[in-house]
Short mmCIF file of N, CA, C and O in Angstrom, two decimals:
data_model
loop_
_atom_site.label_atom_id
_atom_site.label_comp_id
_atom_site.label_asym_id
_atom_site.label_seq_id
_atom_site.Cartn_x
_atom_site.Cartn_y
_atom_site.Cartn_z
N MET P 1 -21.61 -57.31 -36.56
CA MET P 1 -21.17 -57.45 -35.21
C MET P 1 -19.92 -56.60 -35.01
O MET P 1 -19.04 -56.55 -35.85
N LEU P 2 -19.86 -55.87 -33.88
CA LEU P 2 -18.74 -55.00 -33.58
C LEU P 2 -17.55 -55.80 -33.10
O LEU P 2 -17.68 -56.73 -32.32
N LYS P 3 -16.42 -55.41 -33.53
CA LYS P 3 -15.19 -56.07 -33.11
C LYS P 3 -14.82 -55.54 -31.73
O LYS P 3 -15.17 -54.42 -31.35
N PRO P 4 -14.03 -56.29 -30.93
CA PRO P 4 -13.67 -55.85 -29.58
C PRO P 4 -12.94 -54.52 -29.55
O PRO P 4 -13.16 -53.71 -28.65
N LEU P 5 -12.06 -54.23 -30.53
CA LEU P 5 -11.35 -52.97 -30.55
C LEU P 5 -12.32 -51.81 -30.78
O LEU P 5 -12.21 -50.76 -30.16
N SER P 6 -13.30 -51.99 -31.64
CA SER P 6 -14.30 -50.96 -31.91
C SER P 6 -15.13 -50.68 -30.67
O SER P 6 -15.45 -49.53 -30.36
N ILE P 7 -15.46 -51.70 -29.93
CA ILE P 7 -16.25 -51.53 -28.70
C ILE P 7 -15.42 -50.76 -27.66
O ILE P 7 -15.91 -49.84 -27.01
N LEU P 8 -14.14 -51.09 -27.56
CA LEU P 8 -13.27 -50.41 -26.62
C LEU P 8 -13.14 -48.92 -26.97
O LEU P 8 -13.24 -48.06 -26.09
N LEU P 9 -12.97 -48.61 -28.25
CA LEU P 9 -12.87 -47.21 -28.67
C LEU P 9 -14.18 -46.46 -28.44
O LEU P 9 -14.17 -45.29 -28.03
N LEU P 10 -15.30 -47.10 -28.67
CA LEU P 10 -16.61 -46.49 -28.46
C LEU P 10 -16.81 -46.18 -26.97
O LEU P 10 -17.25 -45.10 -26.61
N CYS P 11 -16.43 -47.09 -26.10
CA CYS P 11 -16.55 -46.87 -24.65
C CYS P 11 -15.64 -45.73 -24.20
O CYS P 11 -16.03 -44.89 -23.38
N PHE P 12 -14.42 -45.69 -24.72
CA PHE P 12 -13.48 -44.64 -24.36
C PHE P 12 -14.02 -43.28 -24.80
O PHE P 12 -13.96 -42.30 -24.07
N ALA P 13 -14.54 -43.18 -26.00
CA ALA P 13 -15.06 -41.92 -26.53
C ALA P 13 -16.25 -41.43 -25.71
O ALA P 13 -16.36 -40.24 -25.42
N LEU P 14 -17.12 -42.33 -25.32
CA LEU P 14 -18.28 -41.94 -24.52
C LEU P 14 -17.88 -41.49 -23.13
O LEU P 14 -18.43 -40.55 -22.58
N SER P 15 -16.91 -42.15 -22.52
CA SER P 15 -16.51 -41.77 -21.16
C SER P 15 -15.73 -40.45 -21.17
O SER P 15 -15.77 -39.69 -20.21
N ALA P 16 -15.02 -40.14 -22.23
CA ALA P 16 -14.24 -38.90 -22.31
C ALA P 16 -15.14 -37.69 -22.46
O ALA P 16 -14.74 -36.58 -22.14
N CYS P 17 -16.36 -37.87 -22.92
CA CYS P 17 -17.26 -36.75 -23.14
C CYS P 17 -18.22 -36.52 -21.97
O CYS P 17 -19.05 -35.63 -22.03
N SER P 18 -18.12 -37.31 -20.93
CA SER P 18 -19.05 -37.13 -19.83
C SER P 18 -18.67 -35.92 -18.98
O SER P 18 -17.52 -35.53 -18.90
N ILE P 19 -19.69 -35.31 -18.37
CA ILE P 19 -19.46 -34.17 -17.50
C ILE P 19 -20.20 -34.41 -16.19
O ILE P 19 -21.13 -35.21 -16.12
N ASN P 20 -19.79 -33.70 -15.16
CA ASN P 20 -20.45 -33.80 -13.87
C ASN P 20 -21.50 -32.71 -13.81
O ASN P 20 -21.20 -31.55 -13.57
N ILE P 21 -22.76 -33.08 -14.01
CA ILE P 21 -23.81 -32.07 -14.05
C ILE P 21 -24.20 -31.59 -12.65
O ILE P 21 -24.89 -30.60 -12.51
N ASN P 22 -23.75 -32.28 -11.61
CA ASN P 22 -24.06 -31.86 -10.24
C ASN P 22 -23.03 -30.90 -9.65
O ASN P 22 -23.19 -30.44 -8.54
N LYS P 23 -21.98 -30.63 -10.38
CA LYS P 23 -20.92 -29.76 -9.88
C LYS P 23 -21.41 -28.32 -9.86
O LYS P 23 -21.89 -27.81 -10.87
N PRO P 24 -21.33 -27.63 -8.70
CA PRO P 24 -21.80 -26.24 -8.65
C PRO P 24 -20.87 -25.33 -9.45
O PRO P 24 -19.67 -25.53 -9.49
N ARG P 25 -21.45 -24.33 -10.07
CA ARG P 25 -20.67 -23.36 -10.83
C ARG P 25 -20.02 -22.37 -9.86
O ARG P 25 -20.60 -22.01 -8.85
N ALA P 26 -18.82 -21.93 -10.23
CA ALA P 26 -18.12 -20.94 -9.41
C ALA P 26 -18.84 -19.60 -9.50
O ALA P 26 -19.26 -19.18 -10.58
N LYS P 27 -18.99 -18.94 -8.36
CA LYS P 27 -19.63 -17.64 -8.34
C LYS P 27 -18.61 -16.58 -8.76
O LYS P 27 -17.43 -16.67 -8.39
N PRO P 28 -19.02 -15.57 -9.52
CA PRO P 28 -18.07 -14.53 -9.92
C PRO P 28 -17.61 -13.74 -8.69
O PRO P 28 -18.37 -13.50 -7.76
N VAL P 29 -16.35 -13.34 -8.70
CA VAL P 29 -15.77 -12.57 -7.60
C VAL P 29 -16.06 -11.10 -7.85
O VAL P 29 -15.80 -10.60 -8.95
N PRO P 30 -16.61 -10.40 -6.86
CA PRO P 30 -16.87 -8.97 -7.06
C PRO P 30 -15.58 -8.22 -7.35
O PRO P 30 -14.53 -8.53 -6.78
N PRO P 31 -15.62 -7.21 -8.24
CA PRO P 31 -14.40 -6.49 -8.62
C PRO P 31 -13.66 -5.88 -7.44
O PRO P 31 -12.45 -5.81 -7.43
N GLU P 32 -14.39 -5.41 -6.42
CA GLU P 32 -13.72 -4.78 -5.29
C GLU P 32 -12.94 -5.77 -4.43
O GLU P 32 -12.14 -5.37 -3.59
N CYS P 33 -13.14 -7.07 -4.63
CA CYS P 33 -12.42 -8.08 -3.87
C CYS P 33 -11.19 -8.60 -4.62
O CYS P 33 -10.43 -9.39 -4.08
N VAL P 34 -11.02 -8.19 -5.85
CA VAL P 34 -9.89 -8.64 -6.64
C VAL P 34 -8.72 -7.69 -6.43
O VAL P 34 -8.87 -6.48 -6.50
N SER P 35 -7.55 -8.24 -6.15
CA SER P 35 -6.37 -7.40 -5.97
C SER P 35 -5.99 -6.77 -7.30
O SER P 35 -5.76 -7.44 -8.27
N SER P 36 -5.95 -5.44 -7.31
CA SER P 36 -5.64 -4.74 -8.55
C SER P 36 -4.20 -4.29 -8.62
O SER P 36 -3.80 -3.61 -9.54
N GLY P 37 -3.43 -4.64 -7.61
CA GLY P 37 -2.03 -4.25 -7.61
C GLY P 37 -1.80 -2.82 -7.20
O GLY P 37 -0.78 -2.24 -7.54
N ILE P 38 -2.74 -2.20 -6.47
CA ILE P 38 -2.54 -0.82 -6.05
C ILE P 38 -1.44 -0.74 -5.00
O ILE P 38 -1.19 -1.69 -4.28
N TYR P 39 -0.83 0.42 -4.91
CA TYR P 39 0.24 0.65 -3.94
C TYR P 39 -0.40 0.95 -2.59
O TYR P 39 -1.32 1.77 -2.48
N LEU P 40 0.09 0.30 -1.54
CA LEU P 40 -0.40 0.52 -0.18
C LEU P 40 0.74 0.22 0.78
O LEU P 40 1.28 -0.88 0.77
N GLU P 41 1.13 1.23 1.57
CA GLU P 41 2.24 1.05 2.51
C GLU P 41 2.02 1.93 3.72
O GLU P 41 1.43 3.00 3.63
N LYS P 42 2.51 1.47 4.89
CA LYS P 42 2.41 2.28 6.10
C LYS P 42 3.81 2.56 6.65
O LYS P 42 4.75 1.77 6.45
N PHE P 43 3.92 3.71 7.33
CA PHE P 43 5.18 4.14 7.92
C PHE P 43 4.94 4.51 9.37
O PHE P 43 4.08 5.35 9.67
N GLU P 44 5.70 3.90 10.27
CA GLU P 44 5.63 4.21 11.70
C GLU P 44 6.51 5.43 11.95
O GLU P 44 7.68 5.45 11.57
N LEU P 45 5.95 6.44 12.59
CA LEU P 45 6.69 7.66 12.87
C LEU P 45 7.29 7.62 14.27
O LEU P 45 6.81 6.90 15.15
N ALA P 46 8.32 8.43 14.49
CA ALA P 46 9.02 8.46 15.78
C ALA P 46 8.10 8.88 16.92
O ALA P 46 8.29 8.46 18.06
N ASN P 47 7.08 9.68 16.62
CA ASN P 47 6.16 10.14 17.67
C ASN P 47 5.03 9.14 17.95
O ASN P 47 4.11 9.44 18.69
N GLY P 48 5.07 7.96 17.31
CA GLY P 48 4.06 6.93 17.54
C GLY P 48 2.92 6.93 16.54
O GLY P 48 2.12 6.00 16.51
N ALA P 49 2.83 7.96 15.73
CA ALA P 49 1.77 8.03 14.72
C ALA P 49 2.14 7.15 13.52
O ALA P 49 3.25 6.62 13.44
N THR P 50 1.20 6.99 12.59
CA THR P 50 1.40 6.16 11.40
C THR P 50 0.93 6.92 10.16
O THR P 50 -0.13 7.55 10.19
N LEU P 51 1.71 6.85 9.10
CA LEU P 51 1.30 7.37 7.79
C LEU P 51 0.92 6.19 6.91
O LEU P 51 1.64 5.18 6.88
N VAL P 52 -0.19 6.31 6.18
CA VAL P 52 -0.61 5.28 5.23
C VAL P 52 -0.64 5.92 3.85
O VAL P 52 -1.35 6.91 3.64
N VAL P 53 0.13 5.37 2.92
CA VAL P 53 0.23 5.89 1.56
C VAL P 53 -0.49 4.91 0.63
O VAL P 53 -0.23 3.70 0.67
N SER P 54 -1.37 5.44 -0.23
CA SER P 54 -2.09 4.55 -1.15
C SER P 54 -2.48 5.26 -2.43
O SER P 54 -2.61 6.48 -2.48
N GLU P 55 -2.67 4.45 -3.48
CA GLU P 55 -3.26 4.91 -4.73
C GLU P 55 -4.77 4.70 -4.60
O GLU P 55 -5.22 3.88 -3.80
N GLY P 56 -5.54 5.44 -5.38
CA GLY P 56 -6.99 5.28 -5.36
C GLY P 56 -7.41 3.90 -5.80
O GLY P 56 -6.93 3.39 -6.81
N LYS P 57 -8.32 3.26 -5.07
CA LYS P 57 -8.72 1.88 -5.32
C LYS P 57 -9.43 1.66 -6.65
O LYS P 57 -9.21 0.67 -7.31
N LEU P 58 -10.30 2.54 -7.03
CA LEU P 58 -11.09 2.32 -8.25
C LEU P 58 -10.56 3.10 -9.45
O LEU P 58 -11.20 3.18 -10.47
N GLU P 59 -9.36 3.67 -9.30
CA GLU P 59 -8.78 4.48 -10.36
C GLU P 59 -7.94 3.64 -11.31
O GLU P 59 -7.46 2.57 -10.92
N PRO P 60 -7.73 4.12 -12.53
CA PRO P 60 -6.81 3.43 -13.44
C PRO P 60 -5.41 3.43 -12.85
O PRO P 60 -5.05 4.32 -12.08
N ARG P 61 -4.62 2.43 -13.20
CA ARG P 61 -3.24 2.35 -12.67
C ARG P 61 -2.35 3.44 -13.24
O ARG P 61 -1.39 3.85 -12.62
N SER P 62 -2.65 3.96 -14.43
CA SER P 62 -1.75 4.91 -15.07
C SER P 62 -2.02 6.37 -14.70
O SER P 62 -1.16 7.21 -14.88
N LEU P 63 -3.19 6.69 -14.17
CA LEU P 63 -3.54 8.06 -13.77
C LEU P 63 -4.43 7.98 -12.54
O LEU P 63 -5.15 7.03 -12.35
N GLY P 64 -4.37 9.02 -11.73
CA GLY P 64 -5.26 9.02 -10.57
C GLY P 64 -4.75 9.90 -9.46
O GLY P 64 -4.27 11.00 -9.70
N SER P 65 -4.82 9.38 -8.23
CA SER P 65 -4.44 10.18 -7.08
C SER P 65 -3.60 9.36 -6.11
O SER P 65 -3.58 8.13 -6.15
N VAL P 66 -2.90 10.08 -5.25
CA VAL P 66 -2.16 9.50 -4.14
C VAL P 66 -2.76 10.11 -2.88
O VAL P 66 -2.99 11.33 -2.83
N THR P 67 -3.02 9.30 -1.88
CA THR P 67 -3.52 9.79 -0.61
C THR P 67 -2.58 9.36 0.49
O THR P 67 -2.17 8.19 0.54
N VAL P 68 -2.23 10.31 1.36
CA VAL P 68 -1.40 10.02 2.52
C VAL P 68 -2.24 10.37 3.75
O VAL P 68 -2.66 11.52 3.91
N LYS P 69 -2.52 9.37 4.57
CA LYS P 69 -3.35 9.55 5.76
C LYS P 69 -2.49 9.49 7.00
O LYS P 69 -1.57 8.69 7.09
N LEU P 70 -2.84 10.32 7.96
CA LEU P 70 -2.14 10.37 9.25
C LEU P 70 -3.05 9.83 10.33
O LEU P 70 -4.19 10.29 10.48
N PHE P 71 -2.57 8.83 11.08
CA PHE P 71 -3.30 8.23 12.19
C PHE P 71 -2.49 8.39 13.47
O PHE P 71 -1.29 8.10 13.48
N ARG P 72 -3.14 8.83 14.55
CA ARG P 72 -2.46 8.82 15.85
C ARG P 72 -2.19 7.39 16.27
O ARG P 72 -1.14 7.07 16.79
N ASP P 73 -3.22 6.53 16.05
CA ASP P 73 -3.11 5.11 16.40
C ASP P 73 -3.88 4.32 15.35
O ASP P 73 -5.11 4.28 15.38
N LEU P 74 -3.16 3.70 14.43
CA LEU P 74 -3.79 2.97 13.33
C LEU P 74 -4.56 1.75 13.83
O LEU P 74 -5.60 1.41 13.28
N ALA P 75 -4.08 1.12 14.89
CA ALA P 75 -4.72 -0.10 15.41
C ALA P 75 -6.17 0.15 15.84
O ALA P 75 -7.02 -0.74 15.70
N VAL P 76 -6.45 1.33 16.33
CA VAL P 76 -7.82 1.64 16.76
C VAL P 76 -8.54 2.58 15.80
O VAL P 76 -9.68 2.96 16.04
N GLY P 77 -7.85 2.99 14.74
CA GLY P 77 -8.47 3.85 13.73
C GLY P 77 -8.56 5.30 14.14
O GLY P 77 -9.48 6.01 13.74
N ASP P 78 -7.61 5.77 14.95
CA ASP P 78 -7.60 7.16 15.40
C ASP P 78 -7.04 8.04 14.28
O ASP P 78 -5.88 8.44 14.28
N PHE P 79 -7.91 8.36 13.31
CA PHE P 79 -7.56 9.14 12.13
C PHE P 79 -7.43 10.62 12.49
O PHE P 79 -8.25 11.16 13.23
N VAL P 80 -6.39 11.29 11.95
CA VAL P 80 -6.16 12.70 12.24
C VAL P 80 -6.46 13.55 11.01
O VAL P 80 -7.29 14.46 11.06
N ALA P 81 -5.75 13.29 9.91
CA ALA P 81 -5.88 14.13 8.72
C ALA P 81 -5.32 13.37 7.52
O ALA P 81 -4.70 12.32 7.66
N ALA P 82 -5.54 13.95 6.33
CA ALA P 82 -5.03 13.35 5.10
C ALA P 82 -4.75 14.43 4.08
O ALA P 82 -5.26 15.55 4.18
N VAL P 83 -3.94 14.07 3.10
CA VAL P 83 -3.66 14.94 1.98
C VAL P 83 -3.66 14.08 0.72
O VAL P 83 -3.21 12.93 0.76
N SER P 84 -4.22 14.61 -0.36
CA SER P 84 -4.25 13.90 -1.65
C SER P 84 -3.68 14.80 -2.72
O SER P 84 -3.79 16.02 -2.65
N PHE P 85 -3.11 14.16 -3.73
CA PHE P 85 -2.59 14.92 -4.87
C PHE P 85 -2.67 14.03 -6.11
O PHE P 85 -2.70 12.81 -6.01
N PRO P 86 -2.75 14.66 -7.30
CA PRO P 86 -2.86 13.86 -8.53
C PRO P 86 -1.56 13.15 -8.87
O PRO P 86 -0.47 13.60 -8.49
N ARG P 87 -1.68 12.03 -9.57
CA ARG P 87 -0.50 11.29 -10.02
C ARG P 87 -0.64 10.98 -11.50
O ARG P 87 -1.72 10.71 -11.99
N ASP P 88 0.48 11.03 -12.20
CA ASP P 88 0.56 10.62 -13.60
C ASP P 88 1.47 9.41 -13.61
O ASP P 88 2.69 9.52 -13.60
N GLY P 89 0.89 8.23 -13.55
CA GLY P 89 1.64 6.99 -13.44
C GLY P 89 1.30 6.28 -12.16
O GLY P 89 0.25 6.50 -11.56
N THR P 90 2.22 5.44 -11.71
CA THR P 90 2.01 4.67 -10.48
C THR P 90 3.07 5.06 -9.45
O THR P 90 4.10 5.63 -9.79
N ILE P 91 2.78 4.73 -8.19
CA ILE P 91 3.77 5.01 -7.15
C ILE P 91 4.91 4.02 -7.30
O ILE P 91 4.71 2.81 -7.31
N LEU P 92 6.10 4.54 -7.44
CA LEU P 92 7.30 3.73 -7.52
C LEU P 92 7.81 3.40 -6.12
O LEU P 92 8.13 2.25 -5.82
N LYS P 93 7.86 4.43 -5.26
CA LYS P 93 8.30 4.21 -3.89
C LYS P 93 7.89 5.38 -3.02
O LYS P 93 7.62 6.48 -3.50
N ALA P 94 7.82 5.11 -1.74
CA ALA P 94 7.60 6.15 -0.73
C ALA P 94 8.68 5.94 0.32
O ALA P 94 8.94 4.81 0.74
N VAL P 95 9.34 7.04 0.71
CA VAL P 95 10.46 6.95 1.64
C VAL P 95 10.30 8.02 2.71
O VAL P 95 10.08 9.20 2.39
N LEU P 96 10.44 7.62 3.96
CA LEU P 96 10.42 8.56 5.07
C LEU P 96 11.82 9.15 5.18
O LEU P 96 12.77 8.46 5.55
N ILE P 97 11.98 10.42 4.77
CA ILE P 97 13.32 11.01 4.70
C ILE P 97 13.68 11.82 5.95
O ILE P 97 14.84 12.15 6.15
N GLU P 98 12.68 12.13 6.76
CA GLU P 98 12.93 12.81 8.03
C GLU P 98 11.95 12.24 9.04
O GLU P 98 10.75 12.18 8.78
N ASN P 99 12.43 11.81 10.20
CA ASN P 99 11.55 11.17 11.18
C ASN P 99 11.93 11.60 12.60
O ASN P 99 12.36 10.81 13.42
N GLY P 100 11.76 12.90 12.86
CA GLY P 100 12.01 13.42 14.20
C GLY P 100 10.77 13.28 15.07
O GLY P 100 9.69 12.93 14.60
N SER P 101 10.91 13.57 16.34
CA SER P 101 9.76 13.44 17.24
C SER P 101 8.74 14.55 17.04
O SER P 101 7.57 14.38 17.38
N ASP P 102 9.16 15.70 16.46
CA ASP P 102 8.22 16.80 16.26
C ASP P 102 7.94 17.11 14.79
O ASP P 102 7.01 17.85 14.47
N LYS P 103 8.72 16.56 13.88
CA LYS P 103 8.56 16.87 12.45
C LYS P 103 9.00 15.67 11.61
O LYS P 103 10.03 15.06 11.87
N GLN P 104 8.17 15.33 10.60
CA GLN P 104 8.47 14.23 9.70
C GLN P 104 8.29 14.69 8.26
O GLN P 104 7.49 15.58 7.98
N LYS P 105 9.03 14.04 7.35
CA LYS P 105 8.90 14.36 5.93
C LYS P 105 8.94 13.05 5.14
O LYS P 105 9.82 12.22 5.34
N LEU P 106 7.98 12.90 4.24
CA LEU P 106 7.85 11.71 3.40
C LEU P 106 8.00 12.12 1.95
O LEU P 106 7.46 13.15 1.53
N SER P 107 8.72 11.33 1.16
CA SER P 107 8.85 11.55 -0.27
C SER P 107 8.12 10.44 -1.00
O SER P 107 8.37 9.26 -0.75
N VAL P 108 7.21 10.82 -1.90
CA VAL P 108 6.48 9.85 -2.72
C VAL P 108 6.91 10.05 -4.16
O VAL P 108 6.75 11.13 -4.73
N THR P 109 7.47 9.00 -4.77
CA THR P 109 7.94 9.07 -6.15
C THR P 109 7.01 8.26 -7.05
O THR P 109 6.72 7.10 -6.75
N THR P 110 6.57 8.88 -8.14
CA THR P 110 5.73 8.20 -9.12
C THR P 110 6.53 8.04 -10.41
O THR P 110 7.46 8.78 -10.68
N VAL P 111 6.13 7.06 -11.22
CA VAL P 111 6.74 6.83 -12.52
C VAL P 111 5.62 6.72 -13.55
O VAL P 111 4.61 6.06 -13.31
N THR P 112 5.79 7.42 -14.68
CA THR P 112 4.75 7.45 -15.70
C THR P 112 4.61 6.10 -16.38
O THR P 112 5.56 5.31 -16.45
N ALA P 113 3.43 5.86 -16.91
CA ALA P 113 3.20 4.65 -17.69
C ALA P 113 3.77 4.86 -19.08
O ALA P 113 3.95 5.99 -19.53
N GLY P 114 4.07 3.80 -19.76
CA GLY P 114 4.58 3.91 -21.12
C GLY P 114 6.10 3.83 -21.17
O GLY P 114 6.76 3.50 -20.19
N SER P 115 6.64 4.17 -22.31
CA SER P 115 8.07 3.98 -22.53
C SER P 115 8.95 5.05 -21.91
O SER P 115 10.14 4.86 -21.75
N GLY P 116 8.40 6.20 -21.54
CA GLY P 116 9.21 7.28 -20.99
C GLY P 116 9.76 7.01 -19.61
O GLY P 116 10.88 7.37 -19.29
N ASN P 117 8.97 6.36 -18.76
CA ASN P 117 9.35 6.09 -17.37
C ASN P 117 9.84 7.34 -16.66
O ASN P 117 10.83 7.31 -15.92
N TYR P 118 9.15 8.47 -16.86
CA TYR P 118 9.52 9.72 -16.21
C TYR P 118 9.11 9.65 -14.74
O TYR P 118 8.02 9.19 -14.41
N GLN P 119 10.00 10.12 -13.87
CA GLN P 119 9.73 10.09 -12.44
C GLN P 119 9.44 11.49 -11.92
O GLN P 119 9.97 12.47 -12.42
N ASP P 120 8.58 11.55 -10.90
CA ASP P 120 8.24 12.80 -10.25
C ASP P 120 8.13 12.52 -8.75
O ASP P 120 7.67 11.44 -8.36
N SER P 121 8.56 13.45 -7.92
CA SER P 121 8.48 13.27 -6.47
C SER P 121 7.66 14.38 -5.84
O SER P 121 7.70 15.53 -6.29
N GLN P 122 6.94 14.02 -4.80
CA GLN P 122 6.16 14.98 -4.02
C GLN P 122 6.54 14.78 -2.56
O GLN P 122 6.58 13.65 -2.08
N LEU P 123 6.84 15.88 -1.87
CA LEU P 123 7.16 15.81 -0.44
C LEU P 123 5.91 16.09 0.37
O LEU P 123 5.12 16.98 0.04
N ILE P 124 5.74 15.34 1.46
CA ILE P 124 4.64 15.52 2.40
C ILE P 124 5.25 15.82 3.75
O ILE P 124 6.11 15.06 4.24
N CYS P 125 4.84 16.92 4.37
CA CYS P 125 5.37 17.33 5.67
C CYS P 125 4.33 17.07 6.76
O CYS P 125 3.15 17.36 6.58
N VAL P 126 4.80 16.54 7.87
CA VAL P 126 3.95 16.28 9.02
C VAL P 126 4.56 16.99 10.21
O VAL P 126 5.74 16.84 10.52
N ALA P 127 3.75 17.79 10.88
CA ALA P 127 4.16 18.48 12.12
C ALA P 127 2.99 18.38 13.08
O ALA P 127 1.94 19.00 12.86
N GLY P 128 3.14 17.58 14.11
CA GLY P 128 2.05 17.37 15.06
C GLY P 128 0.89 16.68 14.38
O GLY P 128 1.03 15.60 13.79
N ASP P 129 -0.30 17.34 14.42
CA ASP P 129 -1.50 16.79 13.78
C ASP P 129 -1.75 17.39 12.41
O ASP P 129 -2.81 17.20 11.83
N ASN P 130 -0.79 18.10 11.86
CA ASN P 130 -0.93 18.72 10.54
C ASN P 130 -0.14 17.94 9.50
O ASN P 130 1.02 17.59 9.72
N ILE P 131 -0.78 17.72 8.35
CA ILE P 131 -0.13 17.06 7.23
C ILE P 131 -0.37 17.93 5.99
O ILE P 131 -1.52 18.31 5.72
N THR P 132 0.70 18.27 5.28
CA THR P 132 0.59 19.17 4.13
C THR P 132 1.55 18.74 3.02
O THR P 132 2.53 18.03 3.28
N LEU P 133 1.27 19.21 1.80
CA LEU P 133 2.24 19.08 0.73
C LEU P 133 3.30 20.16 0.97
O LEU P 133 2.99 21.27 1.37
N CYS P 134 4.56 19.81 0.76
CA CYS P 134 5.61 20.81 0.99
C CYS P 134 6.56 20.87 -0.19
O CYS P 134 6.44 20.14 -1.13
#
């Protein structure tokens, strides 16, 4: 005959091992919906246009490209032009260093991956509907 303490331990052990078999399994999240920590920033220009600076979405964080897009009106998607350039590392910062009504200049600084932390800057010039590396 089982002693009361043995019965109590047996009941506890059985209840601790139970699972909810009706619980639905979580669906895997598609990779494109997971935040990868890419750089994405917008800059409002004095002439009303907008610059959007981003790293490539499906690229490795340590190497890839930088794209700067020019929109007349970002709210409605009035895209004008873009410029892309290669990057070695990640975008550290982007700064609008000139913001006149007829001419703008943006500086994009990248920093290399690894222990060196070497920085490199690229200037982007905007004049009217033209966007170029300068």
